Amino acid sequence: MTVRVRIAPSPTGNLHIGTARTAVFNWLFACRHSGKFILRIEDTDQTRSREEYTQNILDGLSWLGLEWDEGPFFQSQRLDLYSAAIQQLLDQGLAYRCYTTAEELEQLREAQKARKEAPRYDNRHRNLTPEQQAAFEAEGRKPVIRFMIDNDREIVWNDLVRGKVTWKGSDLGGDMVIARASQENDIGQPLYNLAVVVDDIDMQITHVIRGEDHIANTAKQILLYEALGSVVPEFSHTPLILNHEGRKLSKRDGVTSIFDFKAMGFTPEAMVNYMTLLGWSPPDSTQEIFTLAQAAQKFGFERVNPAGAKFDWAKLDWINSQYIHQISASELVDLLIPYWESAGHNCDPVENRPWLERLTAMIGPSLTRLPEAVEMTRMFFTESVEYTEQAVEQLKKAGASEVVQAILEQLGNYQQLSPEEAKQIINQVTKAQKVKKGLVMRSLRAALTGDVNGPDLIESWVLLHQQGFDQTRLKESLLKVA
């Protein structure tokens, strides 16, 4: 048997991390078993589906490196298949037309609520006579189509994550609507449970891997697989992603689409690495950094925890930093240039590339998220800087002005400035001024950067010199304390 799995998002919103994590697990399982990863777009809800959401889903999966083997398939292009399946169920006497109105359903729910009963359809139109159907149609009622559910039936499956799962037919809410009412056709728009089953049968899906919030749907869908004469696939219901309070992660937690994470400065490699760990643990629990291909070699549902997976921003930040620190400066600079440009800095990626790469090499080991580069490097893109109180205090210390003046005079001898030459100037000034080297270093940093803390001083000085900013700032610092 060839393993065939699918990810089937609805284009009613952008690709969310929950859907993306489900895609990761499907991809890993398919890769582990040399199977097929299929992409299906469930767009039967034409009122809410949007083309831009479809594109966001496709782009998001590609950005994460989750390339699919087949698809994308669109449910909106497969309506004839669903109608044929519904007609088959009608012909077999396993489904029927239901003429109950919305008002009647509301009255039923209110009566059940008053009796403190769970809401369920009472199957009142399951056995209508042809005369009764004709009377309802004469009233202008348009029927939905319901699938019969035996209240006495017990639905059991062996979930690859949760073990044996059992549902009673009586807990499924009565006969299930599988097609909406139609104003024109005999069979209206198919609903989720029916379309999913027909697609999975047609695409020969062997394993359905999805979130635990679909468990009730699984019980209903097993009945549909059987009614349509198909082999029932294996099911794996993965844990939900929870916030720090233990509730399902939502937009209220500041998390929306995968591309929001991209905008926050997370790399795709870090995202898929972290999502893999949201519910699954590798056999070697000490290993936390791995590629998709490496994870696939070890992935299995026996190590998926059925309990909810808490989203940990600190962990994601740490994983992201590990990936950023592995990226060469020549590659990292291309990721940082868009952030610098959005901040209004002039970044010529061709003419100024050597300088940008050197700047990137200096700050790269300190980055956790990519946008942090903007604040870290702000002083390198402006001729002047603002001075902190601590920097002004340093520049007012005894001997500081003399040190800065001496450095300025020494700089006149250097058209270019290498790190070795910068160190040489510091040593010469320290000796000539007969002061401690610490005073020279601290005063130089305050004068050049406007602060007493920051990145490597020598490398910062060289970068500022290449921009022609160092002498300007040294002179301005002297005026600051004059």
Coordinates of C-alpha atoms in Angstrom, one line a residue:
M1 CA 0.0 0.0 0.0
T2 CA 1.3 3.5 -0.9
V3 CA 0.7 6.0 1.8
R4 CA -1.5 8.9 0.6
V5 CA -2.2 11.8 2.8
R6 CA -3.8 15.2 2.2
I7 CA -3.9 18.7 3.6
A8 CA -7.3 20.2 2.8
P9 CA -7.6 23.9 3.9
S10 CA -10.6 26.1 3.2
P11 CA -9.8 29.4 1.5
T12 CA -11.9 31.4 3.9
G13 CA -8.8 33.0 5.6
N14 CA -5.1 33.1 5.5
L15 CA -2.9 30.0 6.2
H16 CA -3.0 29.7 10.0
I17 CA -0.4 28.1 12.1
G18 CA -2.8 25.3 13.2
T19 CA -3.4 24.3 9.6
A20 CA 0.3 24.7 8.8
R21 CA 1.2 22.3 11.7
T22 CA -1.3 19.8 10.3
A23 CA 0.4 20.2 6.9
V24 CA 3.8 19.6 8.5
F25 CA 2.7 16.3 10.2
N26 CA 1.1 15.1 6.9
W27 CA 4.2 15.9 4.9
L28 CA 6.5 14.2 7.5
F29 CA 4.4 11.1 7.5
A30 CA 4.2 10.9 3.7
C31 CA 8.0 11.4 3.5
R32 CA 8.7 8.8 6.2
H33 CA 6.8 6.2 4.2
S34 CA 7.7 7.3 0.7
G35 CA 4.1 8.2 0.1
K36 CA 2.2 11.1 -1.5
F37 CA 1.3 14.4 0.0
I38 CA -1.8 15.8 -1.7
L39 CA -3.1 19.4 -1.6
R40 CA -6.9 19.9 -1.8
I41 CA -8.7 23.3 -1.5
E42 CA -12.1 22.9 0.1
D43 CA -13.8 25.8 -1.5
T44 CA -17.4 24.6 -1.7
D45 CA -18.4 27.6 0.5
Q46 CA -18.5 30.1 -2.3
T47 CA -19.8 32.9 -0.1
R48 CA -16.7 32.9 2.1
S49 CA -14.0 31.5 -0.2
R50 CA -11.6 34.1 -1.7
E51 CA -9.0 33.7 -4.4
E52 CA -6.5 35.7 -2.3
Y53 CA -6.8 33.3 0.5
T54 CA -6.2 30.4 -1.9
Q55 CA -3.0 32.1 -3.1
N56 CA -2.0 32.8 0.5
I57 CA -2.3 29.1 1.3
L58 CA -0.3 28.1 -1.7
D59 CA 2.4 30.6 -1.1
G60 CA 2.5 29.8 2.6
L61 CA 3.0 26.1 2.1
S62 CA 5.7 26.8 -0.5
W63 CA 7.5 29.3 1.8
L64 CA 7.6 26.6 4.5
G65 CA 9.0 24.1 2.0
L66 CA 6.0 21.8 2.1
E67 CA 5.8 21.0 -1.6
W68 CA 2.9 18.8 -2.6
D69 CA 3.0 15.8 -4.9
E70 CA -0.5 16.1 -6.3
G71 CA -2.9 19.0 -6.7
P72 CA -4.0 21.5 -5.8
F73 CA -7.5 20.0 -6.4
F74 CA -10.5 22.3 -6.0
Q75 CA -13.8 21.0 -4.6
S76 CA -15.7 23.7 -6.5
Q77 CA -14.6 21.9 -9.7
R78 CA -15.8 18.5 -8.4
L79 CA -19.5 19.1 -7.8
D80 CA -20.6 16.4 -10.2
L81 CA -18.8 13.8 -8.1
Y82 CA -20.6 14.9 -4.9
S83 CA -24.0 14.9 -6.6
A84 CA -23.5 11.4 -7.9
A85 CA -22.5 10.2 -4.4
I86 CA -25.6 11.8 -2.9
Q87 CA -27.8 10.3 -5.6
Q88 CA -26.3 6.9 -4.8
L89 CA -27.2 7.3 -1.1
L90 CA -30.7 8.4 -2.1
D91 CA -31.1 5.4 -4.4
Q92 CA -29.9 3.0 -1.7
G93 CA -32.4 4.4 0.8
L94 CA -29.6 5.7 3.0
A95 CA -30.5 9.4 2.6
Y96 CA -33.7 11.3 2.2
R97 CA -35.1 14.7 1.4
C98 CA -36.0 16.7 4.5
Y99 CA -38.5 19.6 4.2
T100 CA -38.2 20.9 7.8
T101 CA -38.2 24.7 7.8
A102 CA -35.7 26.9 9.7
E103 CA -38.6 28.0 12.0
E104 CA -39.5 24.4 12.8
L105 CA -35.9 23.6 13.6
E106 CA -35.7 26.6 15.9
Q107 CA -38.8 25.5 17.7
L108 CA -37.3 22.0 18.1
R109 CA -34.1 23.4 19.6
E110 CA -36.0 25.7 22.0
A111 CA -38.1 22.7 23.2
Q112 CA -35.0 20.6 23.7
K113 CA -33.3 23.5 25.5
A114 CA -36.3 23.8 27.9
R115 CA -36.0 20.1 28.7
K116 CA -32.2 20.5 29.1
E117 CA -31.5 18.1 26.3
A118 CA -28.6 18.3 23.9
P119 CA -29.7 19.8 20.5
R120 CA -30.4 17.1 17.9
Y121 CA -32.6 16.7 14.8
D122 CA -35.6 14.3 15.6
N123 CA -35.5 12.7 12.1
R124 CA -39.2 13.7 11.6
H125 CA -39.0 13.5 7.8
R126 CA -37.1 10.2 7.5
N127 CA -40.1 8.2 6.3
L128 CA -42.3 10.7 4.4
T129 CA -44.7 9.2 2.0
P130 CA -44.7 10.4 -1.6
E131 CA -48.0 12.3 -0.9
Q132 CA -46.4 14.1 2.1
Q133 CA -43.4 15.1 0.0
A134 CA -45.7 16.4 -2.7
A135 CA -47.6 18.5 -0.2
F136 CA -44.4 20.0 1.2
E137 CA -43.2 20.8 -2.3
A138 CA -46.6 22.4 -3.2
E139 CA -46.0 24.7 -0.2
G140 CA -42.8 25.8 -1.9
R141 CA -40.5 24.1 0.5
K142 CA -37.0 23.3 -0.8
P143 CA -35.5 20.1 0.8
V144 CA -32.1 19.6 2.2
I145 CA -30.8 16.0 2.0
R146 CA -30.0 14.1 5.1
F147 CA -28.0 10.9 5.7
M148 CA -29.6 8.4 8.0
I149 CA -27.7 7.8 11.3
D150 CA -28.6 4.7 13.4
N151 CA -28.9 5.8 17.0
D152 CA -28.0 2.3 18.2
R153 CA -24.8 2.1 16.0
E154 CA -21.5 2.2 17.8
I155 CA -18.7 3.7 15.7
V156 CA -15.2 2.5 16.7
W157 CA -11.8 3.2 15.2
N158 CA -8.2 2.8 16.3
D159 CA -6.7 6.3 16.3
L160 CA -3.0 6.4 15.7
V161 CA -2.6 9.1 18.3
R162 CA -5.4 8.4 20.8
G163 CA -5.9 4.6 20.6
K164 CA -9.4 3.2 20.6
V165 CA -12.1 5.9 20.1
T166 CA -15.8 5.0 20.4
W167 CA -18.8 7.1 19.5
K168 CA -22.5 6.3 19.8
G169 CA -24.8 7.1 16.9
S170 CA -27.2 8.7 19.3
D171 CA -24.5 11.3 20.1
L172 CA -24.2 12.6 16.6
G173 CA -27.1 15.0 16.6
G174 CA -29.6 13.0 14.5
D175 CA -29.6 12.5 10.7
M176 CA -26.9 14.5 9.1
V177 CA -27.4 17.1 6.4
I178 CA -25.2 16.3 3.4
A179 CA -26.6 18.8 0.9
R180 CA -28.2 22.2 1.2
A181 CA -31.5 23.1 -0.2
S182 CA -31.4 24.2 -3.8
Q183 CA -33.6 26.7 -5.6
E184 CA -32.8 25.2 -9.0
N185 CA -31.5 21.7 -8.8
D186 CA -32.8 18.5 -7.3
I187 CA -29.6 18.2 -5.2
G188 CA -28.1 21.3 -3.6
Q189 CA -24.6 22.3 -2.6
P190 CA -22.8 19.4 -0.8
L191 CA -21.7 19.9 2.7
Y192 CA -18.3 19.3 4.3
N193 CA -18.7 15.8 5.6
L194 CA -20.0 14.4 2.4
A195 CA -17.5 16.2 0.1
V196 CA -14.5 15.2 2.3
V197 CA -15.4 11.6 2.2
V198 CA -16.1 11.5 -1.6
D199 CA -12.7 13.3 -2.2
D200 CA -10.8 10.9 0.1
I201 CA -12.3 7.9 -1.7
D202 CA -11.6 9.3 -5.1
M203 CA -8.0 10.3 -4.2
Q204 CA -7.4 7.0 -2.4
I205 CA -6.4 8.7 0.9
T206 CA -5.0 6.0 3.2
H207 CA -4.4 8.2 6.3
V208 CA -6.4 11.2 7.5
I209 CA -4.2 13.4 9.8
R210 CA -5.9 16.4 11.3
G211 CA -6.7 18.2 14.5
E212 CA -8.6 16.7 17.4
D213 CA -11.5 19.2 16.8
H214 CA -12.5 16.9 13.9
I215 CA -13.1 13.8 16.0
A216 CA -16.9 14.1 15.9
N217 CA -16.7 14.6 12.2
T218 CA -14.7 11.4 11.9
A219 CA -17.5 9.3 13.5
K220 CA -20.0 10.7 10.9
Q221 CA -17.5 10.3 8.0
I222 CA -16.8 6.6 8.9
L223 CA -20.6 6.0 8.4
L224 CA -20.4 7.7 5.0
Y225 CA -17.3 5.7 3.9
E226 CA -19.1 2.5 4.7
A227 CA -22.4 3.6 3.0
L228 CA -20.5 4.4 -0.2
G229 CA -18.8 1.0 -0.1
S230 CA -15.3 2.3 0.6
V231 CA -12.4 1.1 2.8
V232 CA -12.2 3.4 5.8
P233 CA -8.8 5.2 6.0
E234 CA -6.7 5.3 9.2
F235 CA -7.2 8.4 11.4
S236 CA -4.7 10.4 13.5
H237 CA -6.2 13.3 15.5
T238 CA -3.4 15.6 16.6
P239 CA -3.4 17.8 19.6
L240 CA -4.6 21.4 19.4
I241 CA -2.2 24.3 19.7
L242 CA -2.9 26.1 23.0
N243 CA -2.0 29.5 24.4
H244 CA -0.2 30.0 27.7
E245 CA -3.5 29.8 29.5
G246 CA -4.3 26.4 28.0
R247 CA -7.0 27.6 25.6
K248 CA -7.0 27.1 21.9
L249 CA -4.6 29.5 20.2
S250 CA -6.5 32.3 18.4
K251 CA -6.1 35.7 16.8
R252 CA -6.5 37.2 20.3
D253 CA -3.1 35.7 21.1
G254 CA -1.5 37.9 18.5
V255 CA -1.2 34.9 16.1
T256 CA -2.9 34.8 12.7
S257 CA -1.3 33.7 9.5
I258 CA 2.0 32.1 8.6
F259 CA 3.0 35.2 6.8
D260 CA 2.5 37.2 10.0
F261 CA 5.3 35.0 11.4
K262 CA 7.4 35.8 8.4
A263 CA 6.8 39.5 8.9
M264 CA 7.9 39.1 12.5
G265 CA 11.2 37.9 11.2
F266 CA 11.0 34.1 11.6
T267 CA 12.6 31.9 9.0
P268 CA 10.7 29.1 7.3
E269 CA 13.2 26.6 8.5
A270 CA 12.7 27.7 12.1
M271 CA 8.9 27.7 11.7
V272 CA 8.7 24.1 10.4
N273 CA 11.2 23.0 13.0
Y274 CA 9.1 24.5 15.8
M275 CA 5.8 23.3 14.4
T276 CA 7.2 19.7 14.3
L277 CA 7.8 20.0 18.0
L278 CA 4.3 21.2 18.7
G279 CA 2.9 17.8 19.8
W280 CA 5.7 15.5 18.6
S281 CA 9.0 14.7 20.3
P282 CA 11.9 13.0 18.5
P283 CA 13.3 9.7 19.9
D284 CA 16.4 11.7 21.0
S285 CA 14.7 14.3 23.2
T286 CA 17.9 16.3 23.4
Q287 CA 17.8 17.1 19.6
E288 CA 15.7 20.1 18.9
I289 CA 17.2 21.5 15.7
F290 CA 16.6 19.6 12.6
T291 CA 15.4 19.9 9.0
L292 CA 12.1 18.6 7.7
A293 CA 14.0 15.7 6.0
Q294 CA 15.8 14.8 9.2
A295 CA 12.6 14.9 11.2
A296 CA 10.8 12.7 8.6
Q297 CA 13.4 9.9 9.2
K298 CA 12.1 9.6 12.8
F299 CA 8.5 10.8 12.6
G300 CA 5.8 8.6 13.9
F301 CA 2.5 9.0 15.7
E302 CA 3.6 6.8 18.6
R303 CA 5.5 9.9 19.8
V304 CA 2.7 12.4 19.3
N305 CA 1.3 13.5 22.6
P306 CA -2.5 13.6 22.6
A307 CA -2.5 16.4 25.1
G308 CA -2.7 20.0 23.9
A309 CA 0.6 21.6 22.7
K310 CA 1.3 24.9 24.3
F311 CA 2.7 27.6 22.1
D312 CA 6.0 28.9 23.5
W313 CA 7.3 32.2 22.0
A314 CA 10.6 31.9 23.9
K315 CA 11.2 28.5 22.3
L316 CA 10.3 29.7 18.9
D317 CA 12.7 32.7 19.3
W318 CA 15.5 30.4 20.4
I319 CA 15.0 28.0 17.4
N320 CA 14.9 31.0 15.1
S321 CA 18.1 32.4 16.5
Q322 CA 19.8 29.1 15.9
Y323 CA 18.9 29.1 12.2
I324 CA 19.8 32.8 11.7
H325 CA 23.2 32.2 13.3
Q326 CA 23.8 29.4 10.8
I327 CA 23.1 31.6 7.7
S328 CA 26.2 33.0 6.0
A329 CA 26.5 36.8 5.8
S330 CA 26.1 36.7 2.0
E331 CA 22.7 35.0 2.4
L332 CA 21.5 36.7 5.5
V333 CA 22.1 40.2 4.0
D334 CA 19.4 39.4 1.3
L335 CA 16.9 38.6 4.1
L336 CA 17.8 41.9 6.0
I337 CA 17.8 44.3 3.0
P338 CA 13.9 44.4 2.8
Y339 CA 13.7 45.4 6.5
W340 CA 16.3 48.1 6.1
E341 CA 14.6 49.5 3.0
S342 CA 11.2 49.5 4.8
A343 CA 12.9 51.6 7.6
G344 CA 13.9 54.1 4.9
H345 CA 17.6 53.3 4.7
N346 CA 19.3 53.4 1.3
C347 CA 20.5 49.9 0.7
D348 CA 22.0 49.5 -2.8
P349 CA 22.2 45.7 -2.9
V350 CA 24.9 45.8 -5.7
E351 CA 27.1 48.9 -5.1
N352 CA 26.9 48.8 -1.3
R353 CA 26.9 45.0 -1.0
P354 CA 30.4 44.4 0.5
W355 CA 29.6 47.0 3.2
L356 CA 26.2 45.5 3.9
E357 CA 27.6 42.0 4.1
R358 CA 30.3 43.2 6.6
L359 CA 27.6 44.9 8.7
T360 CA 25.5 41.7 8.6
A361 CA 28.4 39.6 9.6
M362 CA 28.9 41.8 12.7
I363 CA 25.3 41.7 13.9
G364 CA 24.2 38.3 12.7
P365 CA 25.3 36.4 15.8
S366 CA 23.2 38.7 18.0
L367 CA 19.9 38.4 16.0
T368 CA 16.9 36.5 17.3
R369 CA 14.4 37.8 14.8
L370 CA 15.3 39.5 11.5
P371 CA 13.7 42.9 12.1
E372 CA 15.9 43.4 15.1
A373 CA 18.6 44.3 12.6
V374 CA 16.9 47.7 12.0
E375 CA 17.4 49.0 15.5
M376 CA 20.8 47.3 15.9
T377 CA 22.2 49.1 12.8
R378 CA 20.3 52.3 12.8
M379 CA 23.4 54.3 13.7
F380 CA 25.3 53.0 10.7
F381 CA 22.9 54.5 8.2
T382 CA 22.9 58.1 9.5
E383 CA 25.7 60.7 9.6
S384 CA 24.8 61.9 13.1
V385 CA 23.5 60.2 16.2
E386 CA 21.6 61.1 19.3
Y387 CA 23.6 60.9 22.5
T388 CA 22.3 59.1 25.6
E389 CA 22.9 60.6 29.0
Q390 CA 25.4 57.9 29.8
A391 CA 27.3 58.8 26.6
V392 CA 27.4 62.5 27.5
E393 CA 28.6 61.7 31.0
Q394 CA 31.4 59.6 29.5
L395 CA 32.5 62.3 27.2
K396 CA 32.6 64.8 30.1
K397 CA 35.0 62.7 32.1
A398 CA 38.5 64.0 32.6
G399 CA 40.7 63.3 29.7
A400 CA 37.9 62.1 27.4
S401 CA 37.9 65.2 25.1
E402 CA 41.6 65.0 24.8
V403 CA 41.3 61.4 23.8
V404 CA 38.7 62.1 21.1
Q405 CA 40.8 65.0 19.7
A406 CA 43.9 62.8 19.6
I407 CA 42.0 60.1 17.7
L408 CA 40.7 62.7 15.2
E409 CA 44.3 63.8 14.6
Q410 CA 45.5 60.3 14.1
L411 CA 42.7 59.5 11.6
G412 CA 44.0 62.2 9.3
N413 CA 46.8 59.7 8.4
Y414 CA 44.4 57.0 7.3
Q415 CA 42.4 57.1 4.1
Q416 CA 41.3 53.5 4.6
L417 CA 40.9 51.9 8.0
S418 CA 41.4 48.3 8.8
P419 CA 40.7 46.7 12.2
E420 CA 44.5 46.4 12.9
E421 CA 44.9 50.1 12.1
A422 CA 42.0 51.0 14.3
K423 CA 43.6 49.1 17.2
Q424 CA 46.9 50.8 16.4
I425 CA 45.4 54.2 16.8
I426 CA 43.8 53.3 20.1
N427 CA 47.2 52.0 21.4
Q428 CA 49.0 55.1 20.2
V429 CA 46.5 57.5 21.8
T430 CA 46.5 55.6 25.0
K431 CA 50.3 55.8 25.2
A432 CA 50.5 59.5 24.1
Q433 CA 47.7 60.7 26.5
K434 CA 49.1 58.6 29.3
V435 CA 45.6 57.3 30.2
K436 CA 44.1 53.8 30.7
K437 CA 43.0 52.0 27.6
G438 CA 39.5 51.7 29.1
L439 CA 39.0 55.4 29.0
V440 CA 40.0 55.6 25.3
M441 CA 37.7 52.7 24.4
R442 CA 34.7 54.0 26.3
S443 CA 35.1 57.6 25.1
L444 CA 35.6 56.4 21.5
R445 CA 32.4 54.3 21.7
A446 CA 30.4 57.2 23.2
A447 CA 31.6 59.6 20.5
L448 CA 31.0 57.2 17.5
T449 CA 27.8 55.6 18.6
G450 CA 26.1 58.0 21.0
D451 CA 25.9 55.2 23.6
V452 CA 28.1 53.3 26.1
N453 CA 26.9 49.9 24.9
G454 CA 26.7 48.3 21.5
P455 CA 28.2 46.0 18.9
D456 CA 31.9 45.3 18.5
L457 CA 33.7 48.7 18.8
I458 CA 36.5 48.1 16.3
E459 CA 34.3 46.6 13.6
S460 CA 31.7 49.4 14.2
W461 CA 34.4 52.0 13.7
V462 CA 35.7 50.4 10.5
L463 CA 32.1 50.3 9.1
L464 CA 31.5 54.0 10.0
H465 CA 34.8 55.0 8.5
Q466 CA 33.8 53.3 5.2
Q467 CA 30.7 55.5 5.2
G468 CA 32.7 58.6 6.1
F469 CA 30.8 59.1 9.3
D470 CA 33.5 58.6 12.0
Q471 CA 35.3 61.9 11.7
T472 CA 32.0 63.8 11.6
R473 CA 30.8 62.1 14.8
L474 CA 34.1 62.6 16.6
K475 CA 33.9 66.3 15.9
E476 CA 30.2 66.5 16.9
S477 CA 31.0 64.8 20.2
L478 CA 33.6 67.5 21.0
L479 CA 31.0 70.2 20.4
K480 CA 28.5 68.3 22.6
V481 CA 30.7 68.8 25.7
A482 CA 32.4 72.0 24.7

